C-alpha positions as YAML, in Angstrom:
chain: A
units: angstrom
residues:
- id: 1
  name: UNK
  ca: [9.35, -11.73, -21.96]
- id: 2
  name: UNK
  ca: [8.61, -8.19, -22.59]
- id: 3
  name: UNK
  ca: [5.23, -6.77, -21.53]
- id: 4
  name: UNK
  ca: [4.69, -3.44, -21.70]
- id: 5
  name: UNK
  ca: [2.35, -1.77, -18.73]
- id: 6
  name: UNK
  ca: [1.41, 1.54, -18.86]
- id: 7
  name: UNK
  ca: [1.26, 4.44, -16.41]
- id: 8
  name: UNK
  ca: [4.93, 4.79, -15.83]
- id: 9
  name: UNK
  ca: [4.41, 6.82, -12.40]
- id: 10
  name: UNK
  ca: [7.44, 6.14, -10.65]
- id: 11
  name: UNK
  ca: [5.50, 4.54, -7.93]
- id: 12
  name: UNK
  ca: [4.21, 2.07, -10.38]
- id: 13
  name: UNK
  ca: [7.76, 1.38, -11.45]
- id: 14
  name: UNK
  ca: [8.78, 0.86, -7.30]
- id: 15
  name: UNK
  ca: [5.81, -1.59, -7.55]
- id: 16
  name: UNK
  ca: [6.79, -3.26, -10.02]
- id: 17
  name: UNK
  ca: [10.56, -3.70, -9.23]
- id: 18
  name: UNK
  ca: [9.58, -5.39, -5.50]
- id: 19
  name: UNK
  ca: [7.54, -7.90, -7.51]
- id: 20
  name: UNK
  ca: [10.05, -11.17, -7.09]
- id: 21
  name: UNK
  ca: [10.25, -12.85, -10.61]
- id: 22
  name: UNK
  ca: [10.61, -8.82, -12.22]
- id: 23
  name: UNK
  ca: [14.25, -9.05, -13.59]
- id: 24
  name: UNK
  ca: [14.67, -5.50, -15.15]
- id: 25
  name: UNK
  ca: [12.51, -2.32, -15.52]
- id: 26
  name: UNK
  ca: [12.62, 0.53, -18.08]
- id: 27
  name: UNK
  ca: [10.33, 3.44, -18.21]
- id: 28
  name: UNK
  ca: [9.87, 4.83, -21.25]
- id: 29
  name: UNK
  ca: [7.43, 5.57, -24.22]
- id: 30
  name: UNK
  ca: [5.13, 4.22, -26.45]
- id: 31
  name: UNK
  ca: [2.03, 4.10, -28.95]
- id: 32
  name: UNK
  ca: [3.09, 6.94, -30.50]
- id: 33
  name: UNK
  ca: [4.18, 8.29, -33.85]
- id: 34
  name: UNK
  ca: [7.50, 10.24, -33.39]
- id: 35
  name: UNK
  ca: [10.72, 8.30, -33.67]
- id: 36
  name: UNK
  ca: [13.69, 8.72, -30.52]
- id: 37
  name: UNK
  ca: [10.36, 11.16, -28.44]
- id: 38
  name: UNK
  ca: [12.08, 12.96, -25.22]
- id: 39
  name: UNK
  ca: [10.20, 13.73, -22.50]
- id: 40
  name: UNK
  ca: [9.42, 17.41, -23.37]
- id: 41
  name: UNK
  ca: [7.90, 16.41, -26.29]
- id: 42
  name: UNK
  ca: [5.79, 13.22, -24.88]
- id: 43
  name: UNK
  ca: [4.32, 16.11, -22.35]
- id: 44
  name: UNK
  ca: [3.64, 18.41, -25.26]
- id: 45
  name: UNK
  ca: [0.83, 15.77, -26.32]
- id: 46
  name: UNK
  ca: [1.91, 16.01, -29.87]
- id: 47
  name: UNK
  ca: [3.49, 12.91, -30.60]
- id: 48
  name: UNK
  ca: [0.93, 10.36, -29.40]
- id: 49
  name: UNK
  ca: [2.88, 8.68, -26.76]
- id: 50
  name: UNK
  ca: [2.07, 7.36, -23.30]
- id: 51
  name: UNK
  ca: [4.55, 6.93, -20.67]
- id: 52
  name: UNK
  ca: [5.27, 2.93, -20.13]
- id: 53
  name: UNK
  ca: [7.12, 0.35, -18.36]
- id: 54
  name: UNK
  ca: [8.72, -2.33, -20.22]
- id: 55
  name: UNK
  ca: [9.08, -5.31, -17.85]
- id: 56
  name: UNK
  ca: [11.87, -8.41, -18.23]
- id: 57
  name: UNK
  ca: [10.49, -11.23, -15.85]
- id: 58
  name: UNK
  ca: [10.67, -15.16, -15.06]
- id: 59
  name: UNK
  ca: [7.36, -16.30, -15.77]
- id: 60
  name: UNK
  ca: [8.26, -19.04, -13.64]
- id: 61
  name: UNK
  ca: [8.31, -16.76, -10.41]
- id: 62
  name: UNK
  ca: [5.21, -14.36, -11.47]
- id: 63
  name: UNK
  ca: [2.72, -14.60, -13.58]
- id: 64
  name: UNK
  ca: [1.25, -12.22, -15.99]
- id: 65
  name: UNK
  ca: [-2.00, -12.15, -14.13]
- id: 66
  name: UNK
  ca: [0.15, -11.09, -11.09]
- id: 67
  name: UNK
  ca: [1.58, -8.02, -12.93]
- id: 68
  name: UNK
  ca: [-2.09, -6.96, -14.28]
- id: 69
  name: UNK
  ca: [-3.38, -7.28, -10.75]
- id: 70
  name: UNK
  ca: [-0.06, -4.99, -9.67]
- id: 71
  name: UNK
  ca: [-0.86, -2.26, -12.80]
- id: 72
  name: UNK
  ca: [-4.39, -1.92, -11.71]
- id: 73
  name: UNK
  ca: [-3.59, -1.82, -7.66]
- id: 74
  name: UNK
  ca: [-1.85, 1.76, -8.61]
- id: 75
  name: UNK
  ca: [-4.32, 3.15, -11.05]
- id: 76
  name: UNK
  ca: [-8.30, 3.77, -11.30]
- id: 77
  name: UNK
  ca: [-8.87, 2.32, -14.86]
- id: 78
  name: UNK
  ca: [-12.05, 4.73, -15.18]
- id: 79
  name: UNK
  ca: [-10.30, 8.04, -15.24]
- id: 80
  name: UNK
  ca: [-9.19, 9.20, -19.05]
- id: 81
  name: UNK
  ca: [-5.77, 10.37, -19.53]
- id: 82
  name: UNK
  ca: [-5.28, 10.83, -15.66]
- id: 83
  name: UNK
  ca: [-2.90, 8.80, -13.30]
- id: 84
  name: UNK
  ca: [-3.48, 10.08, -9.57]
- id: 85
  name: UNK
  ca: [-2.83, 13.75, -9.64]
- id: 86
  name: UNK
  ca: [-1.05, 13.73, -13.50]
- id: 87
  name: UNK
  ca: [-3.00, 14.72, -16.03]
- id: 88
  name: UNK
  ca: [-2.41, 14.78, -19.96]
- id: 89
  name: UNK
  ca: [-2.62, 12.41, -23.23]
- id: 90
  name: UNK
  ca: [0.34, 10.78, -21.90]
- id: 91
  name: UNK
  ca: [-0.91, 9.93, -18.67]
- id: 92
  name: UNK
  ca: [-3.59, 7.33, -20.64]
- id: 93
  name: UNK
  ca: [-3.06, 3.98, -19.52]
- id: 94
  name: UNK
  ca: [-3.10, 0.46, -20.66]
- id: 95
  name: UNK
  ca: [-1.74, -2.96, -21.36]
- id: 96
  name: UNK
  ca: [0.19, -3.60, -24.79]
- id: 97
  name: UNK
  ca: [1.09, -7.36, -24.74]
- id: 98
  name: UNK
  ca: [3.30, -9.05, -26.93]
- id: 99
  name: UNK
  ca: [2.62, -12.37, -27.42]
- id: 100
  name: UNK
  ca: [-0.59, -14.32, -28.13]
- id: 101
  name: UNK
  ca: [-0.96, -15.31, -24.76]
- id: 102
  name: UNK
  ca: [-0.35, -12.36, -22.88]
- id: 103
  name: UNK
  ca: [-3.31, -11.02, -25.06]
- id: 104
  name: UNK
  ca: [-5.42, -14.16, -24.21]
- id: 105
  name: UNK
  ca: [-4.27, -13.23, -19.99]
- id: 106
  name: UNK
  ca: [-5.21, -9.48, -20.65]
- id: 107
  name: UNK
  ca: [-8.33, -10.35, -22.44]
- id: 108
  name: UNK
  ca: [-9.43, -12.35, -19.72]
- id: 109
  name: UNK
  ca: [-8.16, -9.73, -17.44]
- id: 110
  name: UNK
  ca: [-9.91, -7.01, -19.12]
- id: 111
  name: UNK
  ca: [-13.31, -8.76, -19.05]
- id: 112
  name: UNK
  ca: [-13.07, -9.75, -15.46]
- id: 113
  name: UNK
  ca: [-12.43, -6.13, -14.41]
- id: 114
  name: UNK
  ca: [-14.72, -4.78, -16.88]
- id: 115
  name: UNK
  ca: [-17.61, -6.72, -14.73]
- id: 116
  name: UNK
  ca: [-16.19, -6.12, -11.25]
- id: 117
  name: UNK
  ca: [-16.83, -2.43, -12.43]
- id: 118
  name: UNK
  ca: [-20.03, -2.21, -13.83]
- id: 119
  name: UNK
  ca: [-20.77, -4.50, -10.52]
- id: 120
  name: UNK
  ca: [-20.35, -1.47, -8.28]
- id: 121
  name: UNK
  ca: [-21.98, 0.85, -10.56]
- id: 122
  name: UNK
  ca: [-18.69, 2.85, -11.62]
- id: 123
  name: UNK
  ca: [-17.69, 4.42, -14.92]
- id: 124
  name: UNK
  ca: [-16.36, 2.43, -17.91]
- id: 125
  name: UNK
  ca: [-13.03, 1.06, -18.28]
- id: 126
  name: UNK
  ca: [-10.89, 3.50, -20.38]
- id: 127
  name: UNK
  ca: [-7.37, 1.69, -20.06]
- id: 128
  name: UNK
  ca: [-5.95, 0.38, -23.61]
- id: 129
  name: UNK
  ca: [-5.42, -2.76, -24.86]
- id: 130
  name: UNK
  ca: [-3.45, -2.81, -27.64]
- id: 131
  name: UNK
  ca: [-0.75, -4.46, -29.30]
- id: 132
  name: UNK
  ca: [2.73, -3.64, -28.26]
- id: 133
  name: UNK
  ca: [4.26, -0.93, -30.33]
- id: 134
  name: UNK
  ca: [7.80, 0.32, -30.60]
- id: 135
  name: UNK
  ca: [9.13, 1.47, -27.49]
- id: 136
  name: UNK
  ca: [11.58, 4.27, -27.07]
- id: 137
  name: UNK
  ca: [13.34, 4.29, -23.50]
- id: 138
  name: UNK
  ca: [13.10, 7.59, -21.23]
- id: 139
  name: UNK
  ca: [16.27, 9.79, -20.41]
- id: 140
  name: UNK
  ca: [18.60, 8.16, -18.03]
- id: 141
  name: UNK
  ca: [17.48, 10.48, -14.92]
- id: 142
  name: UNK
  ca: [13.74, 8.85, -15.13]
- id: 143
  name: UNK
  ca: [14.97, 5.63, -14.76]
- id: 144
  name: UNK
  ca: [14.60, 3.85, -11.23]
- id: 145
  name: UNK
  ca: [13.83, 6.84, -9.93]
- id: 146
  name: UNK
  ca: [12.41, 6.84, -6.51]
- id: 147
  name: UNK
  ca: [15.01, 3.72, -6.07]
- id: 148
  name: UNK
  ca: [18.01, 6.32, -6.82]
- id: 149
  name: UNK
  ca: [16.15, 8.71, -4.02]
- id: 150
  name: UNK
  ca: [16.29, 6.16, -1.15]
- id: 151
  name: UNK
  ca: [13.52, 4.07, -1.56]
- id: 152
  name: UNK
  ca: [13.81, 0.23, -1.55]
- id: 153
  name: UNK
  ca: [13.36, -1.57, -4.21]
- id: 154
  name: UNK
  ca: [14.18, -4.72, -2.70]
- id: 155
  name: UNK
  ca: [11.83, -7.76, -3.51]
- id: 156
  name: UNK
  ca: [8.37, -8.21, -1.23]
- id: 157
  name: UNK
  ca: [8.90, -4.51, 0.60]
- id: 158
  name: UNK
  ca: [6.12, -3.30, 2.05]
- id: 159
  name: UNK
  ca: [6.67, 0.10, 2.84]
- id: 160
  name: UNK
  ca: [4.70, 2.88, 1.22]
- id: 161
  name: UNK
  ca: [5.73, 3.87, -1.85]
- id: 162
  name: UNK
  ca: [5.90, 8.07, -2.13]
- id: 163
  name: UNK
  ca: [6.14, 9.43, -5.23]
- id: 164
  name: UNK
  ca: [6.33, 12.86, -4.19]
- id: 165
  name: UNK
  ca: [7.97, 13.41, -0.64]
...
């Protein structure tokens, strides 16, 4: 199964890879209009793209709840085009599910977090949900990044992720 999760910080990709039941990761693009985008291009804001994971799991070791929980641990869902200290178009974030009941989950999802908001009195949710569009993978040298810098990917760690430093 193929869900794509957006906000492709590389801390949310180290999050995501330590989740037991996540067989493969790929950061890439999506939602956008340009065929084969690079990254200088997704950063110029011109092509419509967002940065994304693409997950393969076993749905019989984690479910998709578990994964929305894990997307939403590592961003604030209120902030528009922003992911901690990144800011652009391609910093907007979201969930772009791919089969009928991932969209029922993220629904679900969606409306539970939607209330758990308002709740506390804090700003709208402005995270997508959207079908899953094409995705396009990133260059080679995004890919499991922090891992290839000496941080462990290994399942259940629970050492702090750094993204920079």
């Amino acid at each position: 199964i193929f869900p794509q999760m957006i906000d492709v910080s590389w801390g949310t990709e180290l999050t995501f890879q330590r989740i037991p039941g996540i067989i493969a990761t790929c950061v890439g693009y999506t939602q956008g209009a340009v065929q084969k985008p690079n990254y200088e291009q997704v950063c110029s804001g011109t092509t419509g793209h967002t940065e994304a994971i693409q997950l393969v799991y076993d749905p019989n070791e984690c479910s998709y709840e578990r994964l929305l929980n894990a997307l939403f641990n590592t961003i604030n869902p209120t902030l528009v085009n922003r992911v901690n200290n990144d800011m652009g178009t391609q910093y907007r974030h979201g969930v772009y599910p791919h089969t009928n009941e991932q969209q029922i989950a993220a629904d679900s999802f969606f409306e539970t977090l939607r209330n758990k908001y308002e709740a506390r009195g804090e700003g709208p949710i402005v995270s997508e949900l959207k079908d899953a569009a094409v995705f396009w993978p990133a260059e080679n040298y995004h890919q499991r990044y922090l891992e290839k810098r000496g941080q462990s990917a290994e399942k259940d760690c629970e050492e702090k992720v750094r993204c920079y430093g």
